N, CA and C of each residue as an Amber inpcrd file, in Angstrom:
protein
   501
  13.5980000  16.4500000   1.1470000  14.6420000  17.2690000   1.8140000
  14.4210000  18.7150000   1.3740000  14.5540000  19.5810000   2.4040000
  14.4160000  20.9900000   2.1710000  15.1870000  21.8160000   3.1750000
  15.5510000  22.9980000   2.7620000  16.1760000  23.9690000   3.6510000
  15.0300000  24.6130000   4.4710000  15.2720000  24.7430000   5.7870000
  14.2790000  25.2420000   6.6510000  14.9830000  26.0200000   7.7820000
  14.4270000  27.2000000   8.1700000  14.9800000  27.9630000   9.2710000
  14.4600000  27.3280000  10.5780000  15.3700000  27.0230000  11.4160000
  15.0370000  26.4470000  12.7490000  15.7650000  27.3190000  13.7990000
  15.0140000  28.0660000  14.6140000  15.6410000  28.9070000  15.5900000
  16.6160000  29.8300000  15.0110000  16.3020000  30.3830000  13.8610000
  17.1710000  31.3860000  13.1960000  18.3960000  30.7840000  12.4720000
  18.4940000  29.4770000  12.4580000  19.6080000  28.7930000  11.8040000
  19.0660000  27.9420000  10.6030000  19.7340000  28.0400000   9.4410000
  19.2900000  27.2980000   8.3080000  19.6700000  25.8720000   8.4710000
  18.7480000  24.9090000   8.4250000  18.9950000  23.5250000   8.5040000
  18.4590000  22.7880000   7.2330000  19.0880000  21.6680000   6.9570000
  18.5800000  20.7970000   5.9290000  17.7680000  19.7410000   6.5320000
  16.4420000  19.7390000   6.3340000  15.5370000  18.7570000   6.9790000
  15.0090000  17.7880000   5.9600000  14.9920000  16.5360000   6.3550000
  14.4280000  15.4880000   5.5610000  13.2660000  14.8180000   6.3060000
  12.2370000  14.5010000   5.4840000  11.0650000  13.7990000   6.0400000
  11.0010000  12.5040000   5.3900000  10.7470000  11.4360000   6.2180000
  10.8920000  10.0380000   5.7480000   9.6270000   9.2410000   6.2560000
   8.8290000   8.7300000   5.2650000   7.7340000   7.8340000   5.5730000
   8.3680000   6.4530000   5.8030000   7.9420000   5.7850000   6.9230000
   8.5650000   4.5210000   7.2570000   7.5270000   3.4190000   7.5520000
   8.0340000   2.1940000   7.6590000   7.2320000   1.0580000   8.1100000
   7.4830000   0.7370000   9.5410000   8.0950000   1.6540000  10.2570000
   8.3910000   1.4070000  11.7170000   7.0800000   1.7050000  12.4980000
   6.6800000   0.6490000  13.2070000   5.4620000   0.7570000  13.9880000
   5.5740000   1.8860000  15.0240000   4.5700000   2.6580000  15.1830000
   4.5470000   3.7380000  16.1020000   5.4750000   4.9510000  15.7720000
   6.1820000   4.7630000  14.6160000   7.0780000   5.8710000  14.1540000
   6.9320000   5.9590000  12.6320000   5.7230000   6.2680000  12.1400000
   5.5100000   6.2090000  10.7080000   6.1870000   7.3820000   9.9800000
   6.4980000   8.4440000  10.6640000   7.0740000   9.5740000   9.9790000
   8.3020000  10.0250000  10.8000000   9.4630000  10.1300000  10.1920000
  10.6820000  10.5880000  10.7820000  10.9540000  12.0040000  10.2780000
  11.4540000  12.8500000  11.1420000  11.9470000  14.2020000  10.8070000
  13.4390000  14.1730000  11.1070000  14.2880000  14.3230000  10.0950000
  15.7340000  14.2400000  10.2440000  16.4130000  15.5250000   9.8850000
  17.4130000  15.8590000  10.6810000  18.3920000  16.9780000  10.3870000
  19.5460000  16.3620000   9.6120000  19.6800000  16.6630000   8.3150000
  20.7660000  16.1120000   7.4970000  21.7200000  17.2260000   7.0850000
  21.9640000  18.1570000   8.0310000  22.7500000  19.3510000   7.6260000
  24.2640000  19.0440000   7.7420000  24.6680000  18.0560000   8.4950000
  26.0920000  17.8670000   8.8480000  26.7020000  16.7450000   8.0920000
  27.4920000  16.9010000   7.0420000  28.1620000  15.7770000   6.3510000
  29.3000000  15.2470000   7.1940000  29.5980000  13.9180000   7.0490000
  30.7850000  13.3470000   7.6060000  31.9510000  13.6320000   6.7350000
  33.0680000  14.1010000   7.2530000  34.2760000  14.3930000   6.4970000
  35.1220000  13.1500000   6.4620000  35.7400000  12.7380000   5.4140000
  35.8540000  13.3630000   4.0900000  34.8960000  12.7980000   3.0840000
  33.9990000  11.8410000   3.4910000  33.1990000  11.1750000   2.4950000
  31.9750000  11.9700000   1.9930000  31.5860000  13.0380000   2.7450000
  30.4130000  13.7750000   2.4560000  29.1390000  13.0030000   2.5780000
  29.1440000  11.8160000   3.2940000  27.9370000  11.1520000   3.5830000
  27.2050000  11.9200000   4.7070000  25.8780000  11.7600000   4.7250000
  25.1300000  12.5040000   5.7190000  24.9430000  11.6730000   6.9970000
  25.1120000  12.2160000   8.1490000  24.7970000  11.6330000   9.3780000
  23.4110000  12.2580000   9.8700000  22.3150000  11.5970000   9.6350000
  21.0580000  12.1760000  10.0780000  20.9020000  12.2200000  11.5560000
  20.3130000  13.2940000  12.0050000  20.0370000  13.4650000  13.4410000
  18.4620000  13.4660000  13.5300000  17.9590000  12.4330000  14.2580000
  16.5190000  12.3830000  14.4150000  16.0140000  13.4650000  15.2900000
  15.2440000  14.3210000  14.7250000  14.6560000  15.5140000  15.4620000
  13.3700000  15.0820000  16.1830000  12.6380000  14.2470000  15.4370000
  11.2710000  13.8810000  15.9120000  10.7200000  12.7070000  15.0290000
   9.8050000  11.9790000  15.7120000   9.1190000  11.0270000  14.8240000
   7.6390000  11.1840000  15.1910000   6.7610000  10.8120000  14.2710000
   5.3770000  10.9020000  14.5080000   4.6820000   9.5270000  14.5190000
   3.8880000   9.2840000  15.5380000   3.0680000   8.0740000  15.6370000
   1.6810000   8.4930000  15.2170000   1.0900000   7.8240000  14.2330000
  -0.2730000   8.1110000  13.8450000  -1.2580000   7.1200000  14.4360000
  -0.8450000   6.4370000  15.4200000  -1.7850000   5.6510000  16.2230000
  -2.0430000   4.1700000  15.8860000  -1.2940000   3.6230000  14.9930000
  -1.4490000   2.1720000  14.6940000  -0.1420000   1.6130000  14.1670000
  -0.2500000   0.3960000  13.6710000   1.0000000  -0.2290000  13.1400000
   0.9020000  -0.3470000  11.6080000   0.1040000   0.4200000  10.9410000
   0.0410000   0.4500000   9.5400000   1.1470000   1.3250000   8.9470000
   1.7820000   0.9180000   7.8840000   3.0060000   1.6290000   7.3410000
   2.6140000   2.9270000   6.6520000   3.4360000   3.9600000   6.8420000
   3.3120000   5.1190000   6.0260000   3.8880000   4.7670000   4.6070000
   3.2710000   5.2600000   3.5930000   3.6550000   4.8880000   2.1980000
   4.1580000   6.0320000   1.4080000   3.6350000   7.2420000   1.5510000
   3.9200000   8.3350000   0.6770000   3.7610000   9.6570000   1.3690000
   4.6120000  10.7030000   1.0250000   4.4500000  11.9980000   1.5460000
   4.5810000  13.0640000   0.5030000   4.0730000  14.2190000   0.6740000
   4.3020000  15.3490000  -0.0990000   4.3650000  16.5790000   0.7430000
   5.4130000  17.4000000   0.5490000   5.6380000  18.5760000   1.4020000
   5.3710000  19.7930000   0.5470000   4.4390000  20.6770000   1.0580000
   4.1120000  21.9120000   0.4180000   4.0950000  22.9770000   1.4870000
   5.0220000  23.9910000   1.3980000   5.0050000  25.0400000   2.4040000
   5.2360000  24.4790000   3.8050000   4.3910000  24.8780000   4.7290000
   4.5260000  24.4560000   6.1070000   3.7500000  23.1920000   6.4790000
   3.1970000  22.5080000   5.4010000   2.4970000  21.2840000   5.6490000
   3.1060000  20.1140000   4.9640000   3.0200000  18.9800000   5.5970000
   3.3810000  17.6610000   5.0660000   2.0750000  16.8630000   4.9870000
   1.8390000  16.2740000   3.8890000   0.7490000  15.4060000   3.6270000
   1.2700000  13.9000000   3.5500000   0.5830000  13.0400000   4.2350000
   1.0680000  11.6480000   4.3700000  -0.0840000  10.6790000   4.1110000
   0.1710000   9.6870000   3.3040000  -0.7180000   8.5920000   3.0890000
  -0.1330000   7.2760000   3.5590000  -1.0210000   6.2870000   4.0760000
  -0.5050000   5.0730000   4.6010000  -1.3660000   3.9510000   4.1520000
  -1.0470000   2.7460000   4.6790000  -1.9200000   1.5960000   4.4450000
  -3.2280000   1.7770000   5.0720000  -4.2370000   1.0890000   4.4420000
  -5.5940000   1.2230000   4.9360000  -5.7020000   0.7410000   6.4200000
  -6.3180000   1.6270000   7.2110000  -6.5460000   1.2200000   8.6090000
  -8.1240000   1.2080000   8.8490000  -8.6120000   0.0100000   9.0780000
 -10.0840000  -0.0890000   9.1760000 -10.6630000   0.6960000  10.4260000
  -9.8020000   1.0130000  11.3800000 -10.3120000   1.6930000  12.5630000
  -9.8420000   3.1680000  12.6620000  -9.3620000   3.7210000  11.5530000
  -8.9230000   5.1470000  11.7150000  -8.5340000   5.7070000  10.3310000
  -8.0300000   6.9580000  10.3610000  -7.6400000   7.6060000   9.1140000
  -6.4800000   7.0570000   8.4230000  -6.3740000   7.3280000   7.0920000
  -5.2950000   6.8810000   6.2860000  -4.5260000   8.0460000   5.6730000
  -5.0580000   9.2190000   5.7420000  -4.4640000  10.4300000   5.1250000
  -4.3160000  11.4550000   6.2650000  -3.1490000  12.0770000   6.3300000
  -2.8240000  13.0570000   7.4250000  -2.2150000  14.3350000   6.8910000
  -2.5970000  15.3910000   7.5610000  -2.0080000  16.7620000   7.3080000
  -1.1910000  17.0720000   8.5630000   0.1110000  17.4140000   8.3470000
   0.9830000  17.5930000   9.4890000   1.5920000  19.0270000   9.3300000
   1.4520000  19.8140000  10.3430000   2.1140000  21.1550000  10.4340000
   3.5510000  20.9310000  10.7560000   4.4820000  21.2830000   9.8330000
   5.8890000  21.0430000  10.0030000   6.6970000  22.3980000  10.1720000
   5.9350000  23.4800000  10.5780000   6.6110000  24.7860000  10.5940000
   7.6770000  24.7670000  11.7010000   7.5460000  23.8980000  12.6900000
   8.5670000  23.6720000  13.7000000   8.9880000  22.1870000  13.5580000
  10.1500000  21.8460000  12.9780000  10.4640000  20.4500000  12.7790000
  10.8050000  19.7220000  14.0740000  11.0290000  20.4530000  15.1460000
  11.2020000  19.8300000  16.4490000   9.8350000  19.4080000  17.0610000
   8.7610000  19.9260000  16.5200000   7.4880000  19.6380000  17.0520000
   6.4270000  19.5740000  15.9800000   6.5350000  18.7180000  15.0320000
   5.4690000  18.4940000  14.0310000   4.2080000  18.0390000  14.6280000
   3.0780000  18.5830000  14.1100000   1.7430000  18.3090000  14.7680000
   0.8170000  17.8980000  13.7180000   0.1390000  16.7200000  13.8800000
  -0.9380000  16.3010000  12.9740000  -2.1300000  17.2360000  13.3030000
  -2.5500000  17.9600000  12.2570000  -3.6940000  18.9390000  12.4350000
  -4.9590000  18.5200000  11.7670000  -4.8750000  17.5660000  10.8280000
  -6.0330000  17.0510000  10.1400000  -5.8110000  15.6340000   9.6260000
  -6.8590000  14.9390000   9.3880000  -6.8060000  13.5740000   8.8330000
  -8.1260000  13.1920000   8.1640000  -8.0940000  12.1400000   7.3940000
  -9.2870000  11.6420000   6.7460000  -9.1750000  10.1850000   6.4900000
 -10.3100000   9.5420000   6.5510000 -10.4090000   8.0740000   6.2190000
 -10.6250000   8.0260000   4.7370000  -9.6580000   7.4980000   4.0130000
  -9.7910000   7.3590000   2.5450000 -10.5090000   6.0950000   2.1990000
 -11.5590000   6.1420000   1.4110000 -12.3250000   4.9980000   1.0170000
 -11.4000000   3.9850000   0.2630000 -11.2030000   2.7760000   0.8540000
 -10.4580000   1.7070000   0.2090000 -11.0200000   0.4580000   0.7310000
 -11.1050000  -0.5950000  -0.1190000 -11.4790000  -1.9330000   0.3170000
 -10.3190000  -2.5040000   1.1940000 -10.6450000  -3.4670000   1.9760000
  -9.6110000  -4.0380000   2.9050000  -8.3750000  -4.5530000   2.2170000
  -8.4260000  -5.0990000   0.9950000  -7.2670000  -5.6960000   0.3710000
  -7.4390000  -7.2350000   0.5020000  -6.5290000  -7.9280000  -0.1300000
  -6.6080000  -9.4290000  -0.0680000  -5.4910000 -10.0200000   0.6640000
  -5.7380000 -11.0370000   1.5360000  -4.7290000 -11.7290000   2.2320000
  -3.9320000 -10.8520000   3.1660000  -2.6450000 -10.9890000   3.2370000
  -1.7900000 -10.1680000   4.1390000  -1.4660000  -8.7820000   3.5470000
  -1.8790000  -8.5640000   2.2910000  -1.5700000  -7.3150000   1.6800000
  -2.7620000  -6.3370000   1.7890000  -2.5110000  -5.2120000   2.4280000
  -3.5330000  -4.2040000   2.6330000  -3.5030000  -3.1860000   1.5010000
  -4.6490000  -2.6810000   1.2050000  -4.7350000  -1.5890000   0.2610000
  -4.0210000  -0.4170000   0.8790000  -3.5360000   0.5390000   0.0790000
  -2.8200000   1.6360000   0.6410000  -2.8300000   2.8610000  -0.3070000
  -2.5200000   4.0020000   0.1660000  -2.3430000   5.2280000  -0.5830000
  -0.8900000   5.1170000  -1.1300000  -0.6720000   5.0080000  -2.4120000
   0.6100000   4.8330000  -3.0280000   1.0210000   6.1100000  -3.8490000
   0.0200000   6.9260000  -4.1820000   0.3850000   8.1520000  -4.9180000
  -0.2610000   9.3680000  -4.2160000   0.4270000  10.4290000  -4.1030000
  -0.0330000  11.5750000  -3.4230000   0.6480000  12.8150000  -3.9770000
  -0.1250000  13.7340000  -4.4890000   0.4200000  15.0630000  -4.9770000
  -0.5520000  16.1610000  -4.4970000  -0.0110000  17.2450000  -4.0940000
  -0.8140000  18.3920000  -3.6170000  -0.5250000  19.5920000  -4.5080000
  -1.6300000  20.2490000  -4.8560000  -1.4470000  21.4940000  -5.6350000
  -2.6480000  22.3920000  -5.2200000  -2.3570000  23.5870000  -4.7590000
  -3.3900000  24.5290000  -4.3350000  -4.1460000  23.9900000  -3.2340000
  -5.4940000  23.9600000  -3.4210000  -6.4400000  23.4770000  -2.3820000
  -6.7700000  21.9630000  -2.5360000  -6.0060000  21.2510000  -3.3980000
  -6.4120000  19.8850000  -3.7250000  -5.1880000  18.9080000  -3.3970000
  -5.6390000  17.7500000  -2.9160000  -4.7460000  16.5830000  -2.8330000
  -5.2170000  15.5260000  -3.7760000  -4.3810000  15.0920000  -4.6420000
  -4.6570000  14.0400000  -5.5780000  -4.1400000  12.7390000  -4.9870000
  -4.9700000  11.7520000  -4.8060000  -4.6120000  10.5980000  -4.0520000
  -4.8680000   9.2920000  -4.9690000  -3.8660000   8.4750000  -5.0610000
  -3.9480000   7.2430000  -5.8050000  -3.8320000   6.0940000  -4.7950000
  -4.7250000   5.1440000  -4.9090000  -4.7230000   3.9900000  -3.9820000
  -4.5600000   2.6850000  -4.7660000  -4.2430000   1.6450000  -4.0450000
  -4.0610000   0.3110000  -4.7030000  -5.4160000  -0.4600000  -4.6900000
  -6.5060000   0.2460000  -4.3150000  -7.8560000  -0.3470000  -4.4050000
  -8.3380000  -0.0560000  -5.8330000  -8.4150000  -1.1180000  -6.5750000
  -8.7530000  -0.9730000  -8.0760000 -10.1770000  -0.5160000  -8.2340000
 -11.0470000  -0.4900000  -7.2460000 -12.4080000  -0.0090000  -7.3310000
 -12.5270000   1.4670000  -7.0190000 -11.4840000   2.0530000  -6.5130000
 -11.4860000   3.5060000  -6.2150000 -10.0770000   3.9610000  -6.2240000
  -9.4110000   3.8460000  -7.3660000  -8.0080000   4.0760000  -7.3770000
  -7.4990000   5.5310000  -7.4250000  -8.4020000   6.4700000  -7.8220000
  -7.9530000   7.8440000  -7.9200000  -9.0250000   8.6990000  -7.2950000
  -8.5700000   9.6060000  -6.3630000  -9.5300000  10.4240000  -5.6010000
  -8.9680000  11.8600000  -5.5690000  -9.8420000  12.8560000  -5.4960000
  -9.4500000  14.2000000  -5.3590000 -10.0410000  14.7010000  -3.9780000
  -9.2070000  15.2750000  -3.1290000  -9.6670000  15.7680000  -1.8830000
  -9.4240000  17.2540000  -1.7110000 -10.3310000  17.9440000  -1.1290000
 -10.2430000  19.3870000  -0.8670000  -9.5220000  19.5690000   0.4070000
  -8.3710000  20.2360000   0.4070000  -7.5870000  20.4950000   1.5870000
  -7.4880000  21.9940000   1.9700000  -8.4620000  22.7260000   1.4920000
  -8.5020000  24.1830000   1.7840000  -8.6430000  24.3810000   3.2980000
  -9.3380000  23.4640000   4.0020000  -9.2990000  23.4760000   5.4510000
  -8.3470000  22.3480000   5.8030000  -7.1380000  22.7300000   6.3100000
  -6.1820000  21.7860000   6.7140000  -6.6150000  20.7880000   7.7760000
  -7.5040000  21.2380000   8.5770000  -7.9760000  20.4770000   9.7370000
  -9.0810000  19.5170000   9.3790000  -9.6190000  19.6900000   8.1320000
 -10.8180000  18.8950000   7.7730000 -10.8110000  18.5650000   6.2400000
  -9.9330000  17.7400000   5.8430000  -9.8740000  17.3780000   4.3840000
 -11.2650000  16.7000000   3.9810000 -11.7450000  17.0460000   2.8030000
 -13.0330000  16.4280000   2.3840000 -12.9180000  16.0180000   0.9170000
 -13.5860000  14.8980000   0.6640000 -13.4850000  14.3500000  -0.7270000
 -14.2820000  15.2220000  -1.7170000 -13.7560000  15.4920000  -2.8540000
 -14.3520000  16.3110000  -3.8590000 -14.7810000  15.5500000  -5.1410000
 -14.2320000  14.3840000  -5.3040000 -14.4480000  13.6700000  -6.5630000
 -15.4480000  12.5420000  -6.4590000 -16.0100000  12.2100000  -7.6060000
 -16.7630000  10.9450000  -7.6910000 -15.7850000   9.8060000  -7.8450000
 -16.2640000   8.6020000  -7.9760000 -15.3150000   7.4730000  -8.0760000
 -14.6590000   7.4900000  -9.4820000 -13.4060000   7.3600000  -9.5280000
 -12.7160000   7.1750000 -10.7970000 -12.1420000   5.7500000 -10.6870000
 -12.7900000   4.8660000 -11.4630000 -12.4670000   3.4540000 -11.4470000
 -11.6780000   3.1430000 -12.6800000 -10.3860000   2.9990000 -12.5450000
  -9.5520000   2.6350000 -13.7360000  -9.3160000   1.1310000 -13.8600000
  -9.8780000   0.3840000 -12.9010000  -9.6900000  -1.0950000 -12.8940000
  -8.2420000  -1.5020000 -12.7140000  -7.4210000  -0.6490000 -12.3630000
  -6.0010000  -0.9560000 -12.0420000  -5.6070000  -0.2410000 -10.7820000
  -4.6290000  -0.7620000 -10.1380000  -4.1400000  -0.1080000  -8.9770000
  -3.2340000   1.0180000  -9.2620000  -3.2700000   2.1310000  -8.5440000
  -2.4010000   3.2860000  -8.7380000  -1.1350000   2.9900000  -7.9850000
   0.0530000   3.1760000  -8.6410000   1.2830000   2.9160000  -7.9940000
   2.0600000   4.3150000  -7.8630000   1.5700000   5.3690000  -8.3790000
   2.2190000   6.6210000  -8.2370000   1.3950000   7.7050000  -8.9590000
   1.6720000   8.9620000  -8.5260000   0.9780000  10.0750000  -9.1420000
   1.9670000  11.1870000  -9.2990000   1.9360000  11.9620000 -10.3810000
   2.6950000  13.1160000 -10.5600000   1.7420000  14.2540000 -11.0240000
   2.1090000  15.4450000 -10.7250000   1.3480000  16.6750000 -11.1010000
   2.3210000  17.6480000 -11.7610000   1.9630000  18.1070000 -12.9390000
   2.8200000  19.0380000 -13.6990000   1.9530000  19.8280000 -14.6210000
   2.1530000  21.1120000 -14.5680000   1.4310000  22.0840000 -15.5000000
  -0.0800000  21.8500000 -15.5460000  -0.7090000  21.7640000 -14.4060000
  -2.1140000  21.5740000 -14.2720000  -2.6110000  20.2830000 -14.8090000
  -1.7610000  19.2770000 -14.8700000  -2.0810000  17.9230000 -15.3510000
  -1.6960000  16.9230000 -14.3280000  -2.4580000  15.9240000 -14.1310000
  -2.1650000  14.7920000 -13.2130000  -1.8080000  13.5730000 -14.0410000
  -0.7450000  12.8470000 -13.6900000  -0.2700000  11.7050000 -14.4790000
  -0.1750000  10.5680000 -13.4850000
C-alpha cells in the first residue's frame, strides 16, 4: 500500500498478488474508508493477466515499478517487471524465466521471496537445487541473471533486505 498521485489527486493504492486465474495482480484504490468502522472498501482499478493460470506469489514495489514472482510456468516467464506509474494502466515491461525444477506432484516450485535494491532483484525459490538467485534489473525490460547457483539444500520461503544484507 502506498500513496500515489493519480490525475493530480492523492490516492492510497494497494497492489495484491493473487491466485485468481487470469488476474494474478490486482491494483486497488483503498482511499475511502467506510464510516463509522473505518474499514476499507477497495475499488478495483485494474488487474493484470500474465498469460497463464499459475498463481502470483510475491511482489515488491520500488518507485514506479512493481516486481512480481509466481509459480513456475514451464511455457513462460515467472518474474515480471510492471510499470505502475499510472495505476489505471499498469504495463508489464519486462519478464524473465527463473530457473526452477518442475516441483513434485501437484505442488509447483515458485518464487516465494523477492526483494529489490538498486539494480538487483534478490529472488528466493522453493526449488532446493537453486533456491537463491540474484538478477540484474538495471534494464527493466530485460532482467538478466547475475549469480551462480546458490544451493542451500532448503527451500526459500521468504527474503528480506536490510542495510546491504540479505536475510
